XYZ file of C-alpha atoms in Angstrom:
101
model
C 132.296 205.470 147.381
C 133.443 202.371 145.491
C 130.756 200.362 147.207
C 128.069 202.806 146.058
C 129.265 202.636 142.438
C 129.448 198.835 142.512
C 126.012 198.608 144.123
C 124.475 200.924 141.492
C 126.103 198.932 138.641
C 124.741 195.686 140.069
C 121.281 197.242 140.375
C 121.404 198.334 136.705
C 122.579 194.875 135.574
C 119.805 193.149 137.524
C 117.129 195.533 136.160
C 118.271 195.182 132.504
C 116.553 192.353 130.606
C 118.849 189.790 129.028
C 119.804 190.289 125.382
C 118.070 187.821 123.094
C 120.288 186.072 120.588
C 118.566 185.412 117.243
C 118.121 181.821 116.168
C 120.549 180.670 113.503
C 119.182 180.863 109.953
C 118.565 177.667 108.063
C 119.277 177.317 104.369
C 116.207 176.771 102.168
C 116.594 175.410 98.673
C 114.025 176.478 96.093
C 114.253 174.592 92.833
C 112.564 176.964 90.363
C 114.278 177.907 87.134
C 113.395 180.239 84.308
C 110.692 178.627 82.211
C 109.493 176.310 84.978
C 105.814 175.481 84.755
C 104.317 175.857 88.207
C 101.353 173.611 87.379
C 103.586 170.534 87.272
C 103.990 170.572 83.494
C 100.437 169.376 82.853
C 98.234 171.070 80.294
C 94.608 171.709 81.144
C 91.708 170.277 79.173
C 89.043 172.340 77.441
C 86.553 171.334 80.158
C 89.021 172.350 82.905
C 89.293 175.816 81.306
C 85.509 176.103 81.287
C 85.381 175.063 84.954
C 88.014 177.656 85.910
C 86.016 180.415 84.259
C 82.822 179.353 86.050
C 84.737 179.400 89.336
C 85.760 183.003 88.566
C 82.159 184.181 88.249
C 81.429 183.708 84.545
C 78.208 182.007 83.486
C 76.973 180.354 80.300
C 80.592 179.557 79.362
C 80.865 178.225 75.796
C 84.029 176.910 74.190
C 84.690 178.617 70.848
C 88.067 177.075 69.971
C 89.936 174.455 71.998
C 92.660 173.783 69.446
C 96.152 175.193 69.528
C 98.031 177.038 72.238
C 95.093 179.024 73.616
C 91.539 177.994 74.441
C 88.941 180.627 73.536
C 85.590 180.902 75.341
C 82.597 183.221 75.338
C 80.791 183.832 78.600
C 78.564 186.259 80.498
C 79.451 188.163 83.639
C 77.563 191.035 85.245
C 75.260 191.597 82.257
C 78.115 191.787 79.737
C 79.415 189.216 77.289
C 83.141 188.456 77.135
C 85.578 186.521 74.992
C 88.303 184.960 77.126
C 91.536 183.268 76.068
C 93.281 180.795 78.374
C 96.803 179.439 77.926
C 96.354 175.681 77.698
C 99.798 174.953 79.189
C 99.550 177.150 82.300
C 95.783 177.506 82.730
C 96.104 181.279 83.077
C 93.754 183.806 81.544
C 95.793 185.702 78.958
C 93.140 187.884 77.321
C 89.655 189.160 78.166
C 87.623 191.193 75.683
C 84.205 192.650 76.284
C 81.858 191.977 73.365
C 78.931 194.089 72.275
C 75.534 192.529 72.720
């Protein structure tokens, strides 16, 4: 009887796949702090803002005001005219307003 139990335990151990041990985790250091500018701290130019809007599907992009903290443009998209404000320090669109024809 002991032989039958031992034989069945060995059969179960042979049939069971080995347990995989997870790889040890590695520490990753991310050096981003509050207020960090992800664009490398470089401001964009007025022409760069115009280029970014054209790349996002706007056409006939005209700079209205490229002084101060925000660049303001007017452009067409899909048959409608828009006024768009871009943050000069981050290059992100911060406001989009649809204008009447």
